[in-house]
Structures are given as structure tokens and as C-alpha cells.
Amino acid sequence: MYTQTLLTSIAFVGAALAAPSRGHGHHSKAPNVTIKCPVVFDGRVPTGTAATFFDTSNALFNPDYVKGNNLKWSDILKFPSVDASRFDAGGYQAVEVTISDKSIFQQQNGFRRAGLQFIQDSPQGPGTNGVKTLHWSVKQDPQRALNLTHEYLNVWHEAADYSADQIQFQTGQIIGKSASDKNNFKILDRNGKSLYSVAMDMKNWQNFAVTLDYSKNQVTIYYSVNNDPLKAVKTGLSADLSGQGQFQLGILKKPTGTNDVVNSGYQEKNLNEGQIYGGLFVEDSANGCVSL
Ligand SMILES: *[C@@H]1O[C@H](CO)[C@@H](O)[C@H](O)[C@H]1NC(C)=O
Ligand SMILES: *[C@@H]1O[C@H](CO)[C@@H](O)[C@H](O)[C@H]1NC(C)=O
């Protein structure tokens, strides 16, 4: 929900030309080949990439969406000096998505948000059919801690008509729900039903993957910590994945004290929050292939 992007593919032309080297001998350390299936969307950030790389057409993410109206990605993205996450080993680095008081997208004054979209993703594209697995790793930044009194939407797949998110990776206190699991990451279906939940780890990398079987409307969830191989923690759950659309990865912080979360409510001032990401990619899981 909530994206209402007007046009997401403006930046596509020229993306291939701007492609950085992807580990073909330009890095001193050989890639640790943990990805074994065909990569459909690649959001892994090559080591040494400058923040300004994301301000204009580039091979990884949409430069125009989804962010504060007067911000550039180079204002939003940081590159913390943390160990590479499991699927970033061999030439890729962590990227932190931050939000501030300026993180107001369009007229959405209730939210503070910044979300990355894979440049090749499109509302009717390859991320919306067959069997695909989205991978992401997260790490917490003690300098930019999230305020878990609020509801956060961090990673999701949003239907093409923006009416729902088929899968939602969240943290904090979900509005209208108990605060008892506010310190947990939660994976919810489009109706807010919990599919998986695990405590946020304030020190280590947490690796997640979700296999979306669009024809069977089934979801399988994988999880591990640091460099441990992913393990299936939920298998073949039923979930309505219809409606096509796009992935988004970042932070969408909802306000408190309102029924109209898009437009109103409370957000504290002088916000400086971040979520560190690594190992962002979507692979083709036809024939059951999943990189663990
Ligand atoms: C590659 O990853 C595996 C675990 O997934 C690890 O045991 C191995 O040491 C890694 N190799 C390199 C060269 O980093
Ligand atoms: C966290 O959010 C709540 C609700 O908006 C606010 O009252 C509180 O001051 C915030 N805490 C911090 C540390 O910013």
C-alpha cells in the first residue's frame, strides 16, 4: 500500500551502461559463491560504490522513488563499516537506509519513509510471476536506532494497484495490536496475519528470504544469523499473492495517535533512524532452487 508512484521506469534507459563491475575479477577477494540460482533483480552494492551513484540512473535501484521530495539518495544512504552480510561476501557492502524529518514522500505527512526499488522491477515484470525468492539481510545501527513504539514497514511486495502488500516485513508495535512483540521482526500476509516472527538482534546480521510461489499462492520463509546457511522456518504457507506489483526495501515509519496514518499523526522531531541492509536480491526459484 501507500506507494502511489506515477512512473517507476524512467530511469531504466541507460541502466545497463552504468553497470558497475559485478565481481568478475575486479575485486581482490574472489566471490564466495553462495548464490546458486539465476539472479532476477540484483541490489547488492559493490564495495566502494559512492552514494551519489544512486542519485541518477544506475544498475541497482530506481533513483526517483520512494523518498522525501527534497532529498537525494546520497542524503539518505550510508555505508556503515560493518562486516559484509552472508550474501555480500566477495565484493559487496552493506547499505543503510535512513529517515529524517525530511523523509516525506509526496503529500504523505504521516509517514517518514525511504524505500529502495530494484531498477529492473516493474508492476507486471518477472518479480510477479513464477516462483521467486527475495533475499535481504538486516543489521541494527545503535547510532540510528528505531523507536519500536512505532510501527515500521521495512520490506514488502506491493500490489500494482497499491491496494495491499502481499507480504510485509515489519517491526515495532503494529498499530491496533499488542505491544508485546514490538521487539520482533514480523512477516505478515496482506491481511496482517503473522506468518513468522523472530526477535530483533541488536548485534548480528539477520538473514531472511521469502519464496513467493505466485501460481500456488504459497510462501516459504528462511532465516539465519550471520554467516549461517539459511534454514526454512515456515514451508508452503498459504498466502494470497495476486495483484502483481513491486518490491520495496527500506523504512516506512508510521505515526502514532491517528486513524489516518498516511496523512496525519505524531512523529517525533529531529529523527535520525536507520536500517542497515545487505544481500539484497531476487532469484529464480523455479525447480525449487533457493540459495541458502
Ligand atoms: C564461504 O562461505 C562459507 C559458509 O557459507 C564459509 O564456510 C567459507 O569460509 C566462505 N569462504 C570464503 C572464501 O569466504
Ligand atoms: C518514541 O516514540 C514515542 C511515540 O511517538 C515518543 O513518545 C517517544 O518520545 C519516542 N522515543 C524516543 C526515544 O524518541
CSV table of C-alpha atoms and ligand atoms in Angstrom, one decimal:
chain,number,residue,atom,x,y,z
A,1,MET,CA,0.0,0.0,0.0
A,2,TYR,CA,0.8,3.7,0.0
A,3,THR,CA,3.3,4.0,-2.8
A,4,GLN,CA,1.2,5.7,-5.5
A,5,THR,CA,4.2,6.1,-7.7
A,6,LEU,CA,3.4,7.7,-11.0
A,7,LEU,CA,6.0,6.1,-13.2
A,8,THR,CA,8.8,3.8,-12.0
A,9,SER,CA,10.8,3.1,-15.0
A,10,ILE,CA,12.0,6.5,-16.1
A,11,ALA,CA,15.5,5.6,-15.0
A,12,PHE,CA,15.6,2.2,-16.8
A,13,VAL,CA,17.2,3.5,-20.0
A,14,GLY,CA,20.9,3.6,-19.6
A,15,ALA,CA,21.0,1.4,-16.6
A,16,ALA,CA,22.9,-1.3,-18.3
A,17,LEU,CA,25.6,1.2,-19.4
A,18,ALA,CA,26.1,2.3,-15.9
A,19,ALA,CA,26.6,-1.2,-14.6
A,20,PRO,CA,29.4,-1.5,-12.2
A,21,SER,CA,31.7,-4.5,-12.2
A,22,ARG,CA,29.9,-7.4,-10.6
A,23,GLY,CA,32.8,-9.4,-9.2
A,24,HIS,CA,34.4,-10.5,-12.5
A,25,GLY,CA,38.0,-10.2,-11.4
A,26,HIS,CA,37.9,-6.6,-10.3
A,27,HIS,CA,37.9,-7.4,-6.6
A,28,SER,CA,40.9,-8.7,-4.7
A,29,LYS,CA,38.8,-11.3,-2.9
A,30,ALA,CA,37.1,-14.0,-5.1
A,31,PRO,CA,33.4,-14.0,-4.7
A,32,ASN,CA,32.1,-16.6,-2.2
A,33,VAL,CA,29.5,-18.2,-4.5
A,34,THR,CA,26.6,-18.6,-2.1
A,35,ILE,CA,24.1,-17.6,-4.8
A,36,LYS,CA,23.3,-20.7,-6.9
A,37,CYS,CA,20.1,-19.7,-8.7
A,38,PRO,CA,19.6,-17.2,-11.5
A,39,VAL,CA,19.5,-13.7,-10.2
A,40,VAL,CA,16.4,-11.8,-11.4
A,41,PHE,CA,17.0,-8.5,-9.6
A,42,ASP,CA,20.4,-7.6,-8.1
A,43,GLY,CA,20.5,-5.0,-5.4
A,44,ARG,CA,23.9,-6.0,-3.9
A,45,VAL,CA,26.0,-2.9,-3.6
A,46,PRO,CA,29.6,-3.3,-4.9
A,47,THR,CA,32.3,-2.4,-2.4
A,48,GLY,CA,33.4,1.2,-2.9
A,49,THR,CA,30.2,2.4,-4.6
A,50,ALA,CA,29.7,6.2,-3.9
A,51,ALA,CA,26.3,7.4,-2.5
A,52,THR,CA,26.0,9.7,-5.5
A,53,PHE,CA,25.9,6.7,-7.8
A,54,PHE,CA,22.2,6.3,-6.6
A,55,ASP,CA,21.2,9.8,-7.4
A,56,THR,CA,20.9,9.2,-11.2
A,57,SER,CA,20.1,6.3,-13.5
A,58,ASN,CA,22.0,3.3,-12.2
A,59,ALA,CA,22.1,-0.5,-12.5
A,60,LEU,CA,20.7,-1.2,-9.0
A,61,PHE,CA,17.9,1.0,-7.8
A,62,ASN,CA,15.3,3.4,-9.0
A,63,PRO,CA,16.8,6.9,-8.5
A,64,ASP,CA,13.4,8.6,-8.2
A,65,TYR,CA,11.4,6.6,-5.8
A,66,VAL,CA,10.4,6.3,-2.9
A,67,LYS,CA,11.9,9.1,-0.8
A,68,GLY,CA,11.4,12.6,0.7
A,69,ASN,CA,10.5,15.1,-2.0
A,70,ASN,CA,13.6,17.3,-1.5
A,71,LEU,CA,16.1,14.5,-0.8
A,72,LYS,CA,18.6,12.7,-3.0
A,73,TRP,CA,19.6,9.1,-2.3
A,74,SER,CA,23.1,10.4,-1.4
A,75,ASP,CA,21.4,12.3,1.5
A,76,ILE,CA,19.6,9.1,2.6
A,77,LEU,CA,22.0,6.2,2.1
A,78,LYS,CA,25.0,5.5,4.3
A,79,PHE,CA,27.7,2.8,4.1
A,80,PRO,CA,28.5,1.7,7.6
A,81,SER,CA,31.8,-0.1,8.2
A,82,VAL,CA,30.3,-3.4,9.3
A,83,ASP,CA,31.2,-6.9,8.1
A,84,ALA,CA,29.6,-7.9,4.8
A,85,SER,CA,26.5,-9.9,5.2
A,86,ARG,CA,26.3,-13.6,4.1
A,87,PHE,CA,25.3,-12.9,0.5
A,88,ASP,CA,27.6,-9.9,0.2
A,89,ALA,CA,30.8,-11.8,0.7
A,90,GLY,CA,33.3,-11.3,-2.1
A,91,GLY,CA,32.9,-7.8,-3.3
A,92,TYR,CA,29.7,-6.2,-1.9
A,93,GLN,CA,29.0,-4.0,1.1
A,94,ALA,CA,26.2,-3.0,3.5
A,95,VAL,CA,24.0,-0.1,2.8
A,96,GLU,CA,22.0,1.8,5.4
A,97,VAL,CA,18.6,3.4,4.6
A,98,THR,CA,18.0,6.4,6.9
A,99,ILE,CA,15.0,8.6,7.7
A,100,SER,CA,14.9,12.2,9.0
A,101,ASP,CA,12.2,14.9,9.4
A,102,LYS,CA,12.6,15.5,5.6
A,103,SER,CA,11.6,11.9,4.7
A,104,ILE,CA,8.1,13.0,3.5
A,105,PHE,CA,7.1,11.5,0.1
A,106,GLN,CA,4.6,13.3,-2.0
A,107,GLN,CA,1.9,14.6,0.4
A,108,GLN,CA,2.2,11.7,2.9
A,109,ASN,CA,2.8,13.8,6.0
A,110,GLY,CA,2.0,11.0,8.4
A,111,PHE,CA,4.9,8.8,7.3
A,112,ARG,CA,8.6,9.1,7.3
A,113,ARG,CA,9.9,6.9,4.6
A,114,ALA,CA,12.7,5.9,2.2
A,115,GLY,CA,12.4,2.7,0.1
A,116,LEU,CA,14.6,1.2,-2.5
A,117,GLN,CA,13.1,-0.4,-5.6
A,118,PHE,CA,15.1,-2.7,-7.8
A,119,ILE,CA,15.7,-0.9,-11.0
A,120,GLN,CA,14.5,-3.8,-13.2
A,121,ASP,CA,11.4,-4.5,-11.1
A,122,SER,CA,8.1,-3.4,-12.6
A,123,PRO,CA,4.5,-3.9,-11.8
A,124,GLN,CA,3.9,-6.6,-14.4
A,125,GLY,CA,7.5,-7.8,-14.5
A,126,PRO,CA,9.4,-11.0,-13.6
A,127,GLY,CA,9.1,-10.3,-9.9
A,128,THR,CA,5.4,-11.0,-10.1
A,129,ASN,CA,5.1,-14.5,-11.6
A,130,GLY,CA,6.6,-18.0,-11.4
A,131,VAL,CA,8.5,-18.8,-8.2
A,132,LYS,CA,10.8,-16.1,-6.9
A,133,THR,CA,12.8,-15.7,-3.8
A,134,LEU,CA,13.6,-12.3,-2.2
A,135,HIS,CA,16.7,-12.2,0.0
A,136,TRP,CA,17.6,-9.5,2.5
A,137,SER,CA,19.8,-9.2,5.5
A,138,VAL,CA,19.4,-6.6,8.2
A,139,LYS,CA,21.6,-5.3,11.0
A,140,GLN,CA,20.9,-2.6,13.6
A,141,ASP,CA,22.7,0.7,13.9
A,142,PRO,CA,23.0,1.7,17.6
A,143,GLN,CA,23.6,5.3,16.4
A,144,ARG,CA,20.3,5.4,14.5
A,145,ALA,CA,18.0,3.1,16.5
A,146,LEU,CA,14.4,2.6,15.5
A,147,ASN,CA,11.8,3.6,18.0
A,148,LEU,CA,9.8,0.4,18.4
A,149,THR,CA,6.8,2.3,20.0
A,150,HIS,CA,6.1,3.0,16.3
A,151,GLU,CA,5.1,0.6,13.5
A,152,TYR,CA,7.7,0.1,10.8
A,153,LEU,CA,7.3,-1.5,7.4
A,154,ASN,CA,10.7,-2.4,6.1
A,155,VAL,CA,10.5,-4.8,3.2
A,156,TRP,CA,7.4,-5.6,1.2
A,157,HIS,CA,5.8,-6.5,-2.1
A,158,GLU,CA,3.1,-4.1,-3.0
A,159,ALA,CA,0.3,-4.9,-5.4
A,160,ALA,CA,0.3,-3.0,-8.7
A,161,ASP,CA,-2.9,-1.1,-7.7
A,162,TYR,CA,-1.4,-0.1,-4.3
A,163,SER,CA,-4.4,-1.7,-2.6
A,164,ALA,CA,-2.4,-4.1,-0.5
A,165,ASP,CA,1.1,-5.5,0.3
A,166,GLN,CA,1.1,-9.3,-0.4
A,167,ILE,CA,4.0,-9.8,2.0
A,168,GLN,CA,5.2,-7.4,4.7
A,169,PHE,CA,8.4,-7.5,6.9
A,170,GLN,CA,7.8,-5.3,9.9
A,171,THR,CA,9.0,-4.3,13.3
A,172,GLY,CA,7.8,-2.2,16.2
A,173,GLN,CA,4.3,-2.1,17.7
A,174,ILE,CA,1.8,-2.8,15.0
A,175,ILE,CA,-1.0,-0.2,15.2
A,176,GLY,CA,-4.0,-1.7,16.9
A,177,LYS,CA,-2.1,-4.7,18.1
A,178,SER,CA,-0.4,-5.7,21.4
A,179,ALA,CA,3.0,-4.1,22.1
A,180,SER,CA,4.2,-7.5,23.4
A,181,ASP,CA,6.0,-8.4,20.2
A,182,LYS,CA,7.3,-4.9,19.4
A,183,ASN,CA,10.9,-6.0,19.5
A,184,ASN,CA,10.3,-8.7,17.0
A,185,PHE,CA,10.6,-8.7,13.2
A,186,LYS,CA,7.3,-10.0,11.9
A,187,ILE,CA,6.5,-11.3,8.4
A,188,LEU,CA,2.8,-10.7,7.7
A,189,ASP,CA,0.5,-11.6,4.9
A,190,ARG,CA,-1.6,-9.0,3.0
A,191,ASN,CA,-4.3,-9.2,5.8
A,192,GLY,CA,-1.9,-8.6,8.6
A,193,LYS,CA,-1.8,-12.3,9.6
A,194,SER,CA,1.5,-13.3,11.2
A,195,LEU,CA,3.5,-15.8,9.1
A,196,TYR,CA,6.7,-15.7,11.1
A,197,SER,CA,8.2,-13.7,13.9
A,198,VAL,CA,11.7,-13.5,15.4
A,199,ALA,CA,13.3,-11.2,18.0
A,200,MET,CA,15.4,-8.3,16.5
A,201,ASP,CA,19.1,-9.0,17.1
A,202,MET,CA,20.8,-5.7,18.1
A,203,LYS,CA,24.3,-7.1,17.3
A,204,ASN,CA,24.3,-9.6,14.5
A,205,TRP,CA,23.2,-9.8,10.9
A,206,GLN,CA,19.8,-11.5,10.5
A,207,ASN,CA,19.3,-13.1,7.1
A,208,PHE,CA,15.8,-13.6,5.6
A,209,ALA,CA,14.5,-15.0,2.4
A,210,VAL,CA,10.9,-15.4,1.2
A,211,THR,CA,10.0,-17.7,-1.6
A,212,LEU,CA,6.9,-16.5,-3.4
A,213,ASP,CA,5.1,-19.1,-5.5
A,214,TYR,CA,2.7,-16.9,-7.4
A,215,SER,CA,0.9,-19.7,-9.1
A,216,LYS,CA,0.3,-21.8,-6.0
A,217,ASN,CA,-0.2,-18.7,-3.7
A,218,GLN,CA,2.3,-20.2,-1.3
A,219,VAL,CA,5.1,-18.7,0.8
A,220,THR,CA,8.2,-20.3,2.3
A,221,ILE,CA,10.3,-18.3,4.8
A,222,TYR,CA,14.0,-18.8,5.5
A,223,TYR,CA,16.1,-17.4,8.3
A,224,SER,CA,19.7,-17.5,9.7
A,225,VAL,CA,22.1,-15.3,11.7
A,226,ASN,CA,25.5,-14.0,10.5
A,227,ASN,CA,27.2,-16.5,8.1
A,228,ASP,CA,25.0,-19.5,8.9
A,229,PRO,CA,23.2,-21.0,6.0
A,230,LEU,CA,19.5,-20.2,5.7
A,231,LYS,CA,17.1,-22.7,7.1
A,232,ALA,CA,13.4,-23.0,6.2
A,233,VAL,CA,11.4,-21.8,9.2
A,234,LYS,CA,8.0,-21.9,7.5
A,235,THR,CA,7.2,-24.0,4.5
A,236,GLY,CA,4.4,-23.8,2.0
A,237,LEU,CA,2.2,-21.4,3.9
A,238,SER,CA,-0.9,-20.3,2.0
A,239,ALA,CA,-1.0,-16.5,1.2
A,240,ASP,CA,-2.8,-14.6,-1.5
A,241,LEU,CA,-0.1,-13.3,-3.8
A,242,SER,CA,-2.3,-12.0,-6.5
A,243,GLY,CA,-2.2,-8.4,-7.8
A,244,GLN,CA,1.4,-8.2,-9.2
A,245,GLY,CA,3.3,-5.1,-8.2
A,246,GLN,CA,6.8,-4.4,-6.9
A,247,PHE,CA,9.2,-5.0,-4.1
A,248,GLN,CA,10.4,-2.2,-1.8
A,249,LEU,CA,13.2,-2.2,0.9
A,250,GLY,CA,13.9,0.5,3.4
A,251,ILE,CA,12.0,2.1,6.2
A,252,LEU,CA,8.4,3.3,6.3
A,253,LYS,CA,7.7,4.6,9.8
A,254,LYS,CA,4.1,5.1,10.7
A,255,PRO,CA,2.9,7.8,13.1
A,256,THR,CA,1.1,7.2,16.4
A,257,GLY,CA,-2.2,8.6,17.5
A,258,THR,CA,-4.2,8.7,14.3
A,259,ASN,CA,-6.6,6.7,12.2
A,260,ASP,CA,-5.2,8.3,9.1
A,261,VAL,CA,-1.6,7.1,9.1
A,262,VAL,CA,-0.8,8.3,5.6
A,263,ASN,CA,-1.6,11.9,6.3
A,264,SER,CA,-1.6,12.8,10.0
A,265,GLY,CA,-0.5,11.6,13.4
A,266,TYR,CA,2.6,12.1,15.6
A,267,GLN,CA,6.2,11.8,14.6
A,268,GLU,CA,8.9,13.0,16.9
A,269,LYS,CA,11.3,15.8,15.6
A,270,ASN,CA,15.0,15.5,14.8
A,271,LEU,CA,14.6,12.0,13.6
A,272,ASN,CA,17.8,10.2,12.8
A,273,GLU,CA,17.0,6.5,12.3
A,274,GLY,CA,18.4,3.8,10.0
A,275,GLN,CA,18.2,0.2,9.0
A,276,ILE,CA,21.3,-1.5,7.6
A,277,TYR,CA,20.7,-3.8,4.7
A,278,GLY,CA,22.9,-6.3,2.9
A,279,GLY,CA,22.5,-9.2,0.4
A,280,LEU,CA,19.5,-7.7,-1.5
A,281,PHE,CA,18.5,-9.7,-4.5
A,282,VAL,CA,15.7,-11.8,-6.0
A,283,GLU,CA,16.5,-15.2,-7.5
A,284,ASP,CA,14.5,-17.5,-9.7
A,285,SER,CA,13.3,-20.4,-7.6
A,286,ALA,CA,11.7,-22.4,-10.4
A,287,ASN,CA,12.5,-26.1,-9.9
A,288,GLY,CA,12.9,-25.4,-6.2
A,289,CYS,CA,16.2,-23.6,-6.4
A,290,VAL,CA,16.9,-21.5,-3.3
A,291,SER,CA,20.4,-20.2,-2.3
A,292,LEU,CA,20.9,-21.0,1.4
B,1,LIG,C1,32.1,-19.0,2.1
B,1,LIG,O1,31.0,-19.2,2.9
B,1,LIG,C2,31.1,-20.4,3.7
B,1,LIG,C3,29.8,-20.6,4.5
B,1,LIG,O2,28.7,-20.3,3.8
B,1,LIG,C4,32.3,-20.3,4.6
B,1,LIG,O3,32.4,-21.5,5.3
B,1,LIG,C5,33.6,-20.1,3.8
B,1,LIG,O4,34.6,-19.9,4.7
B,1,LIG,C6,33.4,-18.9,2.9
B,1,LIG,N1,34.6,-18.8,2.1
B,1,LIG,C7,35.2,-17.6,1.8
B,1,LIG,C8,36.4,-17.7,0.9
B,1,LIG,O5,34.9,-16.6,2.4
B,2,LIG,C1,9.3,7.0,20.7
B,2,LIG,O1,8.0,7.3,20.1
B,2,LIG,C2,7.1,7.7,21.1
B,2,LIG,C3,5.7,7.8,20.3
B,2,LIG,O2,5.9,8.7,19.2
B,2,LIG,C4,7.5,9.0,21.7
B,2,LIG,O3,6.6,9.4,22.7
B,2,LIG,C5,8.9,8.8,22.3
B,2,LIG,O4,9.4,10.1,22.8
B,2,LIG,C6,9.9,8.2,21.3
B,2,LIG,N1,11.1,7.9,22.0
B,2,LIG,C7,12.3,8.3,21.6
B,2,LIG,C8,13.5,7.9,22.3
B,2,LIG,O5,12.4,9.1,20.6
